[in-house]
mmCIF file of C-alpha atoms and ligand atoms in Angstrom:
data_model
loop_
_atom_site.group_PDB
_atom_site.id
_atom_site.type_symbol
_atom_site.label_atom_id
_atom_site.label_comp_id
_atom_site.label_asym_id
_atom_site.label_seq_id
_atom_site.Cartn_x
_atom_site.Cartn_y
_atom_site.Cartn_z
ATOM 1 C CA MET A 1158 10.165 173.348 47.237
ATOM 2 C CA ASN A 1159 9.343 170.138 45.455
ATOM 3 C CA GLU A 1160 9.292 171.325 41.918
ATOM 4 C CA ALA A 1161 8.026 169.009 39.279
ATOM 5 C CA ILE A 1162 10.554 166.906 37.447
ATOM 6 C CA PRO A 1163 11.010 168.413 34.002
ATOM 7 C CA GLN A 1164 9.577 166.406 31.206
ATOM 8 C CA LEU A 1165 11.994 164.489 29.075
ATOM 9 C CA VAL A 1166 10.609 164.279 25.560
ATOM 10 C CA ASN A 1167 13.736 163.264 23.779
ATOM 11 C CA TYR A 1168 16.187 160.631 24.848
ATOM 12 C CA ASP A 1169 19.013 161.715 22.585
ATOM 13 C CA GLU A 1170 22.389 162.631 24.136
ATOM 14 C CA PRO A 1171 22.001 166.446 24.164
ATOM 15 C CA SER A 1172 18.565 166.231 25.802
ATOM 16 C CA LEU A 1173 19.835 163.836 28.479
ATOM 17 C CA GLU A 1174 22.861 165.999 29.050
ATOM 18 C CA ALA A 1175 20.748 169.124 29.490
ATOM 19 C CA ALA A 1176 18.176 167.444 31.718
ATOM 20 C CA PHE A 1177 20.755 166.013 34.103
ATOM 21 C CA ALA A 1178 22.802 169.218 34.066
ATOM 22 C CA THR A 1179 19.751 171.083 35.375
ATOM 23 C CA LEU A 1180 19.388 168.592 38.212
ATOM 24 C CA ALA A 1181 23.120 168.601 38.964
ATOM 25 C CA GLU A 1182 23.054 172.366 39.263
ATOM 26 C CA GLU A 1183 20.004 172.099 41.539
ATOM 27 C CA VAL A 1184 21.946 169.728 43.826
ATOM 28 C CA ARG A 1185 25.032 171.913 43.739
ATOM 29 C CA ALA A 1186 23.108 175.014 44.775
ATOM 30 C CA ALA A 1187 20.943 173.236 47.336
ATOM 31 C CA ASP A 1188 20.943 174.210 50.995
ATOM 32 C CA THR A 1189 22.580 171.409 52.964
ATOM 33 C CA THR A 1190 22.564 173.094 56.339
ATOM 34 C CA ASP A 1191 19.887 170.601 57.339
ATOM 35 C CA PRO A 1192 21.360 167.388 55.971
ATOM 36 C CA GLU A 1193 18.349 165.288 56.899
ATOM 37 C CA ALA A 1194 15.967 167.556 55.009
ATOM 38 C CA PHE A 1195 18.351 167.519 52.065
ATOM 39 C CA ARG A 1196 18.510 163.720 52.158
ATOM 40 C CA LEU A 1197 14.737 163.347 52.292
ATOM 41 C CA HIS A 1198 14.277 165.860 49.536
ATOM 42 C CA TRP A 1199 16.569 163.990 47.173
ATOM 43 C CA LEU A 1200 16.755 160.401 48.343
ATOM 44 C CA GLY A 1201 13.386 159.970 50.110
ATOM 45 C CA ARG A 1202 12.012 156.556 49.183
ATOM 46 C CA LYS A 1203 8.560 157.711 48.177
ATOM 47 C CA GLN A 1204 8.723 161.381 47.271
ATOM 48 C CA GLY A 1205 12.466 161.950 46.893
ATOM 49 C CA ARG A 1206 13.399 163.695 43.685
ATOM 50 C CA LEU A 1207 15.618 160.853 42.581
ATOM 51 C CA LYS A 1208 12.699 158.497 42.886
ATOM 52 C CA LEU A 1209 10.555 160.879 40.851
ATOM 53 C CA VAL A 1210 13.248 161.156 38.219
ATOM 54 C CA SER A 1211 13.474 157.429 38.020
ATOM 55 C CA GLU A 1212 9.724 157.142 37.551
ATOM 56 C CA ALA A 1213 9.409 159.973 35.068
ATOM 57 C CA TRP A 1214 12.470 159.245 32.950
ATOM 58 C CA LEU A 1215 13.707 155.701 33.441
ATOM 59 C CA LYS A 1216 10.482 153.741 33.309
ATOM 60 C CA SER A 1217 9.277 154.999 29.982
ATOM 61 C CA ALA A 1218 12.714 155.131 28.370
ATOM 62 C CA PRO A 1219 13.271 153.256 25.127
ATOM 63 C CA ALA A 1220 15.601 150.286 25.541
ATOM 64 C CA GLU A 1221 18.600 151.912 23.836
ATOM 65 C CA ALA A 1222 18.404 154.977 26.141
ATOM 66 C CA ARG A 1223 18.519 152.963 29.336
ATOM 67 C CA LYS A 1224 22.271 152.672 29.528
ATOM 68 C CA PRO A 1225 23.127 156.387 29.089
ATOM 69 C CA LEU A 1226 20.253 157.272 31.388
ATOM 70 C CA GLY A 1227 21.417 154.823 34.028
ATOM 71 C CA ILE A 1228 24.963 156.125 33.963
ATOM 72 C CA ARG A 1229 23.816 159.702 34.429
ATOM 73 C CA PHE A 1230 21.322 158.682 37.070
ATOM 74 C CA ASN A 1231 24.108 157.045 39.083
ATOM 75 C CA GLN A 1232 26.355 160.066 38.689
ATOM 76 C CA LEU A 1233 23.598 162.293 40.038
ATOM 77 C CA LYS A 1234 23.084 159.950 42.967
ATOM 78 C CA GLN A 1235 26.809 160.018 43.733
ATOM 79 C CA GLN A 1236 26.783 163.795 43.609
ATOM 80 C CA ILE A 1237 23.916 163.888 46.121
ATOM 81 C CA GLU A 1238 25.691 161.450 48.422
ATOM 82 C CA ALA A 1239 28.909 163.432 48.177
ATOM 83 C CA ALA A 1240 27.053 166.617 49.094
ATOM 84 C CA LEU A 1241 25.655 164.837 52.136
ATOM 85 C CA GLU A 1242 29.111 163.748 53.225
ATOM 86 C CA ALA A 1243 30.755 167.094 52.657
ATOM 87 C CA PRO A 1244 31.835 168.575 56.001
ATOM 88 C CA ALA A 1245 29.737 171.356 57.470
ATOM 89 C CA ALA A 1246 26.895 171.994 55.153
ATOM 90 C CA LYS A 1247 27.221 174.848 52.727
ATOM 91 C CA PRO A 1248 25.765 178.244 53.616
ATOM 92 C CA ALA A 1249 22.151 178.574 52.656
ATOM 93 C CA VAL A 1250 21.852 179.490 49.015
ATOM 94 C CA ALA A 1251 18.292 178.377 48.812
ATOM 95 C CA ALA A 1252 17.364 180.280 45.731
ATOM 96 C CA VAL A 1253 18.595 178.295 42.806
ATOM 97 C CA GLN A 1254 20.061 180.555 40.218
ATOM 98 C CA GLY A 1255 20.776 179.473 36.745
ATOM 99 C CA ILE A 1256 24.103 180.559 35.342
ATOM 100 C CA ASP A 1257 23.742 183.657 33.208
ATOM 101 C CA ILE A 1258 26.774 183.501 30.958
ATOM 102 C CA SER A 1259 26.156 187.047 29.754
ATOM 103 C CA LEU A 1260 27.009 188.463 33.205
ATOM 104 C CA PRO A 1261 30.559 189.773 33.683
ATOM 105 C CA GLY A 1262 32.768 187.244 35.475
ATOM 106 C CA THR A 1263 34.425 187.734 38.828
ATOM 107 C CA PHE A 1264 37.397 189.976 38.126
ATOM 108 C CA ARG A 1265 40.706 188.626 39.290
ATOM 109 C CA ALA A 1266 43.570 191.056 38.962
ATOM 110 C CA PRO A 1267 46.643 189.375 37.493
ATOM 111 C CA GLY A 1268 49.420 189.061 40.075
ATOM 112 C CA ILE A 1269 52.523 191.224 39.860
ATOM 113 C CA PRO A 1270 55.916 190.802 41.452
ATOM 114 C CA HIS A 1271 56.210 192.506 44.826
ATOM 115 C CA PRO A 1272 58.171 195.783 44.430
ATOM 116 C CA LEU A 1273 61.045 194.358 46.453
ATOM 117 C CA LEU A 1274 61.269 191.273 44.273
ATOM 118 C CA LYS A 1275 61.078 193.468 41.211
ATOM 119 C CA THR A 1276 64.020 195.573 42.343
ATOM 120 C CA MET A 1277 65.923 192.455 43.360
ATOM 121 C CA GLN A 1278 65.348 190.939 39.934
ATOM 122 C CA GLU A 1279 66.409 194.190 38.274
ATOM 123 C CA ILE A 1280 69.691 194.233 40.186
ATOM 124 C CA VAL A 1281 70.322 190.572 39.441
ATOM 125 C CA ALA A 1282 69.547 191.139 35.738
ATOM 126 C CA VAL A 1283 72.156 193.916 35.502
ATOM 127 C CA PHE A 1284 74.814 191.433 36.608
ATOM 128 C CA HIS A 1285 73.459 188.579 34.506
ATOM 129 C CA HIS A 1286 74.102 190.804 31.521
ATOM 130 C CA LEU A 1287 77.721 191.072 32.664
ATOM 131 C CA GLY A 1288 78.019 187.285 32.710
ATOM 132 C CA TYR A 1289 77.339 186.647 36.386
ATOM 133 C CA SER A 1290 75.233 183.689 37.484
ATOM 134 C CA THR A 1291 73.076 183.375 40.599
ATOM 135 C CA ASN A 1292 73.810 181.424 43.766
ATOM 136 C CA LEU A 1293 71.672 181.002 46.850
ATOM 137 C CA GLY A 1294 72.479 179.855 50.351
ATOM 138 C CA PRO A 1295 70.643 178.979 53.572
ATOM 139 C CA GLN A 1296 69.132 181.617 55.866
ATOM 140 C CA VAL A 1297 69.990 179.496 58.894
ATOM 141 C CA GLU A 1298 73.755 179.631 58.738
ATOM 142 C CA SER A 1299 76.660 178.514 60.892
ATOM 143 C CA ASP A 1300 79.014 180.875 62.680
ATOM 144 C CA PHE A 1301 81.785 179.564 60.427
ATOM 145 C CA TYR A 1302 80.255 180.755 57.155
ATOM 146 C CA ASN A 1303 78.623 183.904 58.496
ATOM 147 C CA PHE A 1304 81.645 185.143 60.478
ATOM 148 C CA GLU A 1305 84.727 182.989 60.953
ATOM 149 C CA ALA A 1306 85.629 182.312 57.313
ATOM 150 C CA LEU A 1307 84.861 185.963 56.550
ATOM 151 C CA ASN A 1308 87.679 187.012 58.882
ATOM 152 C CA PHE A 1309 85.518 188.380 61.702
ATOM 153 C CA PRO A 1310 87.761 188.185 64.769
ATOM 154 C CA PRO A 1311 86.247 186.278 67.714
ATOM 155 C CA ASN A 1312 85.061 189.380 69.542
ATOM 156 C CA HIS A 1313 83.970 191.525 66.628
ATOM 157 C CA PRO A 1314 80.934 193.588 67.699
ATOM 158 C CA ALA A 1315 78.870 192.292 64.752
ATOM 159 C CA ARG A 1316 78.862 188.886 66.417
ATOM 160 C CA ASP A 1317 77.157 190.332 69.453
ATOM 161 C CA THR A 1318 73.726 189.027 70.141
ATOM 162 C CA GLN A 1319 72.881 192.722 69.661
ATOM 163 C CA ASP A 1320 72.959 192.248 65.914
ATOM 164 C CA THR A 1321 72.824 188.538 65.381
ATOM 165 C CA LEU A 1322 69.754 186.434 65.947
ATOM 166 C CA VAL A 1323 71.049 183.107 67.173
ATOM 167 C CA ILE A 1324 69.325 179.737 67.190
ATOM 168 C CA ALA A 1325 68.613 178.536 70.732
ATOM 169 C CA ASN A 1326 70.440 175.717 72.547
ATOM 170 C CA GLN A 1327 73.680 175.771 70.556
ATOM 171 C CA GLN A 1328 76.025 176.405 73.498
ATOM 172 C CA THR A 1329 77.324 172.846 73.635
ATOM 173 C CA ARG A 1330 78.491 172.954 70.013
ATOM 174 C CA PRO A 1331 81.930 174.174 68.940
ATOM 175 C CA SER A 1332 81.528 177.878 68.263
ATOM 176 C CA ARG A 1333 82.071 177.616 64.488
ATOM 177 C CA ASP A 1334 79.180 175.137 64.205
ATOM 178 C CA ARG A 1335 76.660 177.203 66.144
ATOM 179 C CA LEU A 1336 73.654 178.150 64.089
ATOM 180 C CA LEU A 1337 72.314 181.639 63.583
ATOM 181 C CA MET A 1338 70.176 183.582 61.155
ATOM 182 C CA ARG A 1339 72.594 184.903 58.540
ATOM 183 C CA THR A 1340 73.197 188.619 59.040
ATOM 184 C CA HIS A 1341 74.317 189.148 55.432
ATOM 185 C CA THR A 1342 74.561 187.254 52.143
ATOM 186 C CA SER A 1343 78.383 187.166 52.313
ATOM 187 C CA PRO A 1344 78.528 183.580 53.692
ATOM 188 C CA VAL A 1345 77.455 182.435 50.231
ATOM 189 C CA GLN A 1346 80.776 183.845 48.919
ATOM 190 C CA ILE A 1347 82.500 181.233 51.060
ATOM 191 C CA ARG A 1348 80.098 178.439 50.107
ATOM 192 C CA THR A 1349 80.612 179.207 46.434
ATOM 193 C CA MET A 1350 84.412 179.307 46.541
ATOM 194 C CA ILE A 1351 84.638 176.073 48.522
ATOM 195 C CA GLU A 1352 82.441 174.509 45.877
ATOM 196 C CA GLN A 1353 84.104 175.874 42.750
ATOM 197 C CA GLY A 1354 87.499 177.206 41.758
ATOM 198 C CA PRO A 1355 88.073 180.503 39.935
ATOM 199 C CA PRO A 1356 86.920 182.157 37.759
ATOM 200 C CA VAL A 1357 83.866 183.076 39.870
ATOM 201 C CA ARG A 1358 81.246 185.603 38.884
ATOM 202 C CA ILE A 1359 78.103 185.300 40.969
ATOM 203 C CA VAL A 1360 75.318 187.349 42.429
ATOM 204 C CA ILE A 1361 73.554 186.232 45.567
ATOM 205 C CA PRO A 1362 70.103 187.638 46.243
ATOM 206 C CA GLY A 1363 68.403 186.766 49.504
ATOM 207 C CA LYS A 1364 66.901 187.458 52.922
ATOM 208 C CA VAL A 1365 69.043 188.408 55.871
ATOM 209 C CA HIS A 1366 68.195 188.869 59.556
ATOM 210 C CA ARG A 1367 69.390 191.254 62.223
ATOM 211 C CA ASN A 1368 68.283 192.027 65.725
ATOM 212 C CA ASP A 1369 67.387 195.589 64.747
ATOM 213 C CA ALA A 1370 64.379 197.506 65.985
ATOM 214 C CA ALA A 1371 61.978 198.285 63.158
ATOM 215 C CA ASP A 1372 61.768 201.954 62.217
ATOM 216 C CA ALA A 1373 61.279 203.942 59.027
ATOM 217 C CA THR A 1374 64.545 202.682 57.532
ATOM 218 C CA HIS A 1375 65.241 199.431 59.411
ATOM 219 C CA SER A 1376 63.612 196.053 59.453
ATOM 220 C CA PRO A 1377 64.896 192.968 61.317
ATOM 221 C CA ILE A 1378 64.421 190.983 58.109
ATOM 222 C CA PHE A 1379 65.569 192.562 54.886
ATOM 223 C CA HIS A 1380 67.127 191.667 51.551
ATOM 224 C CA GLN A 1381 70.552 191.967 50.024
ATOM 225 C CA VAL A 1382 72.172 191.287 46.711
ATOM 226 C CA GLU A 1383 75.778 190.206 47.081
ATOM 227 C CA GLY A 1384 78.289 189.995 44.273
ATOM 228 C CA LEU A 1385 81.589 188.187 43.931
ATOM 229 C CA CYS A 1386 84.055 188.281 41.078
ATOM 230 C CA VAL A 1387 87.284 186.272 41.423
ATOM 231 C CA ASP A 1388 89.840 185.537 38.737
ATOM 232 C CA THR A 1389 93.412 186.316 37.784
ATOM 233 C CA ASN A 1390 94.186 190.029 37.417
ATOM 234 C CA ILE A 1391 91.018 191.417 38.977
ATOM 235 C CA THR A 1392 91.751 194.926 40.203
ATOM 236 C CA PHE A 1393 90.074 197.720 42.111
ATOM 237 C CA SER A 1394 89.453 199.395 38.727
ATOM 238 C CA ASP A 1395 87.339 196.416 37.705
ATOM 239 C CA LEU A 1396 85.352 196.848 40.906
ATOM 240 C CA LYS A 1397 84.850 200.553 40.246
ATOM 241 C CA GLY A 1398 83.918 200.059 36.611
ATOM 242 C CA THR A 1399 81.488 197.251 37.387
ATOM 243 C CA LEU A 1400 79.667 199.118 40.152
ATOM 244 C CA ASP A 1401 79.629 202.400 38.266
ATOM 245 C CA HIS A 1402 77.989 200.586 35.352
ATOM 246 C CA ALA A 1403 75.502 198.842 37.682
ATOM 247 C CA MET A 1404 74.460 202.114 39.355
ATOM 248 C CA LYS A 1405 73.923 203.780 35.985
ATOM 249 C CA ALA A 1406 71.897 200.782 34.811
ATOM 250 C CA LEU A 1407 69.723 200.979 37.930
ATOM 251 C CA PHE A 1408 69.332 204.733 38.422
ATOM 252 C CA GLY A 1409 69.948 206.217 34.993
ATOM 253 C CA SER A 1410 73.060 207.107 33.019
ATOM 254 C CA ASP A 1411 73.292 210.526 34.669
ATOM 255 C CA VAL A 1412 74.253 209.255 38.108
ATOM 256 C CA LYS A 1413 77.817 209.581 39.251
ATOM 257 C CA THR A 1414 79.469 207.250 41.746
ATOM 258 C CA ARG A 1415 82.169 207.856 44.302
ATOM 259 C CA PHE A 1416 84.063 205.456 46.500
ATOM 260 C CA PHE A 1417 84.766 206.231 50.144
ATOM 261 C CA PRO A 1418 87.230 204.313 52.317
ATOM 262 C CA SER A 1419 85.397 201.983 54.660
ATOM 263 C CA PHE A 1420 85.948 198.782 56.589
ATOM 264 C CA PHE A 1421 84.707 195.219 56.305
ATOM 265 C CA PRO A 1422 86.680 192.335 57.846
ATOM 266 C CA PHE A 1423 86.488 190.327 54.604
ATOM 267 C CA THR A 1424 87.611 192.972 52.113
ATOM 268 C CA GLU A 1425 90.829 194.985 51.957
ATOM 269 C CA PRO A 1426 90.726 197.725 50.898
ATOM 270 C CA SER A 1427 87.017 198.316 51.560
ATOM 271 C CA ALA A 1428 84.793 201.078 50.293
ATOM 272 C CA ASP A 1429 81.321 202.521 50.613
ATOM 273 C CA VAL A 1430 79.809 203.516 47.302
ATOM 274 C CA GLN A 1431 77.788 206.682 47.035
ATOM 275 C CA ILE A 1432 75.750 207.845 44.077
ATOM 276 C CA SER A 1433 74.967 211.442 43.219
ATOM 277 C CA CYS A 1434 71.555 212.270 44.696
ATOM 278 C CA ILE A 1435 68.898 211.228 42.161
ATOM 279 C CA PHE A 1436 66.391 213.640 43.726
ATOM 280 C CA CYS A 1437 68.370 216.878 43.374
ATOM 281 C CA GLY A 1438 71.013 215.811 40.857
ATOM 282 C CA GLY A 1439 73.720 216.487 43.417
ATOM 283 C CA LYS A 1440 72.771 220.038 44.386
ATOM 284 C CA GLY A 1441 71.781 219.046 47.897
ATOM 285 C CA CYS A 1442 68.285 218.431 49.267
ATOM 286 C CA ARG A 1443 66.552 216.943 52.285
ATOM 287 C CA LYS A 1444 66.776 213.386 50.920
ATOM 288 C CA CYS A 1445 70.579 213.488 50.664
ATOM 289 C CA LYS A 1446 70.906 215.541 53.866
ATOM 290 C CA HIS A 1447 72.172 218.408 51.699
ATOM 291 C CA SER A 1448 75.340 216.525 50.794
ATOM 292 C CA GLY A 1449 74.402 215.781 47.171
ATOM 293 C CA TRP A 1450 75.339 212.108 47.686
ATOM 294 C CA ILE A 1451 73.492 208.995 48.782
ATOM 295 C CA GLU A 1452 75.304 206.050 50.346
ATOM 296 C CA LEU A 1453 74.260 202.835 48.720
ATOM 297 C CA LEU A 1454 76.498 199.828 49.185
ATOM 298 C CA GLY A 1455 79.599 198.259 50.627
ATOM 299 C CA CYS A 1456 82.372 196.651 48.627
ATOM 300 C CA GLY A 1457 86.067 195.889 48.467
ATOM 301 C CA MET A 1458 88.812 193.570 47.285
ATOM 302 C CA VAL A 1459 88.532 190.064 48.743
ATOM 303 C CA ASP A 1460 90.820 189.862 51.769
ATOM 304 C CA PRO A 1461 93.584 187.234 51.405
ATOM 305 C CA ALA A 1462 92.482 185.864 54.790
ATOM 306 C CA VAL A 1463 89.180 184.878 53.161
ATOM 307 C CA PHE A 1464 90.977 183.029 50.363
ATOM 308 C CA ALA A 1465 93.076 181.268 52.997
ATOM 309 C CA ALA A 1466 89.987 180.169 54.947
ATOM 310 C CA VAL A 1467 88.410 178.895 51.721
ATOM 311 C CA ASP A 1468 91.475 176.902 50.686
ATOM 312 C CA GLU A 1469 91.855 175.436 54.170
ATOM 313 C CA GLN A 1470 88.285 174.217 53.903
ATOM 314 C CA ARG A 1471 88.789 172.905 50.353
ATOM 315 C CA ILE A 1472 91.795 170.888 51.536
ATOM 316 C CA ALA A 1473 89.792 169.538 54.489
ATOM 317 C CA GLN A 1474 87.183 168.358 51.987
ATOM 318 C CA GLY A 1475 89.772 166.674 49.774
ATOM 319 C CA LYS A 1476 89.685 169.363 47.078
ATOM 320 C CA GLU A 1477 92.647 171.122 45.492
ATOM 321 C CA PRO A 1478 93.417 174.541 46.992
ATOM 322 C CA ALA A 1479 92.584 177.051 44.254
ATOM 323 C CA TYR A 1480 92.723 180.514 45.772
ATOM 324 C CA SER A 1481 96.379 181.376 46.219
ATOM 325 C CA PRO A 1482 96.417 185.168 46.838
ATOM 326 C CA GLU A 1483 99.593 185.424 44.734
ATOM 327 C CA LYS A 1484 97.681 184.406 41.630
ATOM 328 C CA ILE A 1485 94.079 185.093 42.400
ATOM 329 C CA THR A 1486 92.338 188.338 43.293
ATOM 330 C CA GLY A 1487 88.735 189.414 43.386
ATOM 331 C CA PHE A 1488 86.186 191.898 44.532
ATOM 332 C CA ALA A 1489 82.919 191.625 46.407
ATOM 333 C CA PHE A 1490 80.020 193.938 47.048
ATOM 334 C CA GLY A 1491 76.756 193.881 48.933
ATOM 335 C CA MET A 1492 73.723 196.096 48.648
ATOM 336 C CA GLY A 1493 70.416 196.434 50.476
ATOM 337 C CA VAL A 1494 67.431 195.815 48.234
ATOM 338 C CA GLU A 1495 64.963 197.756 50.399
ATOM 339 C CA ARG A 1496 67.173 200.816 50.391
ATOM 340 C CA ILE A 1497 67.556 200.751 46.615
ATOM 341 C CA ALA A 1498 63.832 200.207 46.053
ATOM 342 C CA MET A 1499 63.046 203.083 48.444
ATOM 343 C CA ILE A 1500 65.317 205.422 46.506
ATOM 344 C CA GLN A 1501 64.026 204.229 43.109
ATOM 345 C CA HIS A 1502 60.416 204.872 44.071
ATOM 346 C CA GLY A 1503 60.762 207.660 46.624
ATOM 347 C CA ILE A 1504 59.352 205.511 49.446
ATOM 348 C CA SER A 1505 59.961 206.995 52.871
ATOM 349 C CA ASP A 1506 58.947 204.127 55.159
ATOM 350 C CA ILE A 1507 60.366 200.615 54.800
ATOM 351 C CA GLY A 1508 57.275 199.258 56.570
ATOM 352 C CA HIS A 1509 55.182 199.766 53.442
ATOM 353 C CA PHE A 1510 56.954 196.814 51.801
ATOM 354 C CA TYR A 1511 55.728 194.401 54.435
ATOM 355 C CA SER A 1512 52.297 195.825 55.191
ATOM 356 C CA GLY A 1513 50.410 193.936 52.489
ATOM 357 C CA ASP A 1514 48.404 197.119 51.893
ATOM 358 C CA MET A 1515 46.921 196.844 48.396
ATOM 359 C CA ARG A 1516 46.798 200.622 48.005
ATOM 360 C CA PHE A 1517 50.577 200.612 48.233
ATOM 361 C CA LEU A 1518 51.225 197.446 46.233
ATOM 362 C CA GLU A 1519 48.876 198.287 43.372
ATOM 363 C CA GLN A 1520 51.015 201.277 42.476
ATOM 364 C CA PHE A 1521 53.651 198.884 41.175
ATOM 365 C CA ALA A 1522 51.285 196.992 38.866
HETATM 366 N N1 LIG B 1824 78.128 192.023 53.903
HETATM 367 C C1 LIG B 1824 78.281 193.441 54.063
HETATM 368 C C2 LIG B 1824 77.113 193.977 54.908
HETATM 369 O O1 LIG B 1824 76.120 193.311 55.043
HETATM 370 C C3 LIG B 1824 78.289 194.162 52.736
HETATM 371 C C4 LIG B 1824 79.480 193.818 51.894
HETATM 372 C C5 LIG B 1824 79.429 192.755 51.024
HETATM 373 C C6 LIG B 1824 80.626 194.561 51.982
HETATM 374 C C7 LIG B 1824 80.511 192.436 50.234
HETATM 375 C C8 LIG B 1824 81.739 194.268 51.217
HETATM 376 C C9 LIG B 1824 81.663 193.200 50.334
HETATM 377 O O2 LIG B 1824 77.186 195.065 55.446
#
């Protein structure tokens, strides 16, 4: 155990550096599971290695080498003391190994964006190219932004605790101030329009929460990308053209889109957008339930009631009303990121995204 102190023939800088580096490495690799043994070994008054070093190197050193020697000696001593103070001694690595720089290093795979993030960024990028900017909002939202301003009537089923995860102990608050986990990214439409007047062109990527049981296509936490475009003379044709372009950008220029009448309280008219099945090209297969079409997102023209709620709020905050439905129109859309990523990659179980299984994730590297 007590190896001899290496001889120091030269007191020039490189020799000192090398000699102390050897000792520093010895300390670093030493077994400190028995701190007392470690202390004796290094700091023992008679036979401690530091004492031996001092005798072998310091005593016979030429005057001009004393200072650099002393500095290094003190550094080594501090290192030993630090090792003694370190919590819970290191695991026993008794055998001191020199560093062989010719050995391959520990391989660390470079990180990649999670497939969901990648798809989310792809969607956002499509709209950035159209001149949209990005807005974000809180995941803990108030009833006002998540429902009331979006024209959800007081007893709309989506407000049921069935779908909405509410924050506890809010009953004493006025209902519009009660907090909940946002069930969609649409409240950020309201936040944006209260903040800024038209023209508005924004995309809103983010997490949303619903009290849904997890199965192959549902997860209580998932992601959406919302879009909002408000200006003078925005028409349903603009909505159709924009989303048709976005779907082609995401799924390839061959896909067709079609718009089906639908309902959302905050858009009128509302539509569901379907794309021609990317698996069978529209012929009909198991993935599209033999219809040739896949339903992908919800959209519509901003309901005047939403503009009214926004302007009411702007006035309450001392801002000019800016969303008169006579002058201003707009469209909005919202899509599920998981669903789009599943279709892009042919993934059949949403759970894969959250499993952290490297065999799944590595396929997107
Ligand atoms: N927020 C709606 C949902 O989560 C989607 C949507 C957004 C519909 C914008 C129309 C306009 O289902």
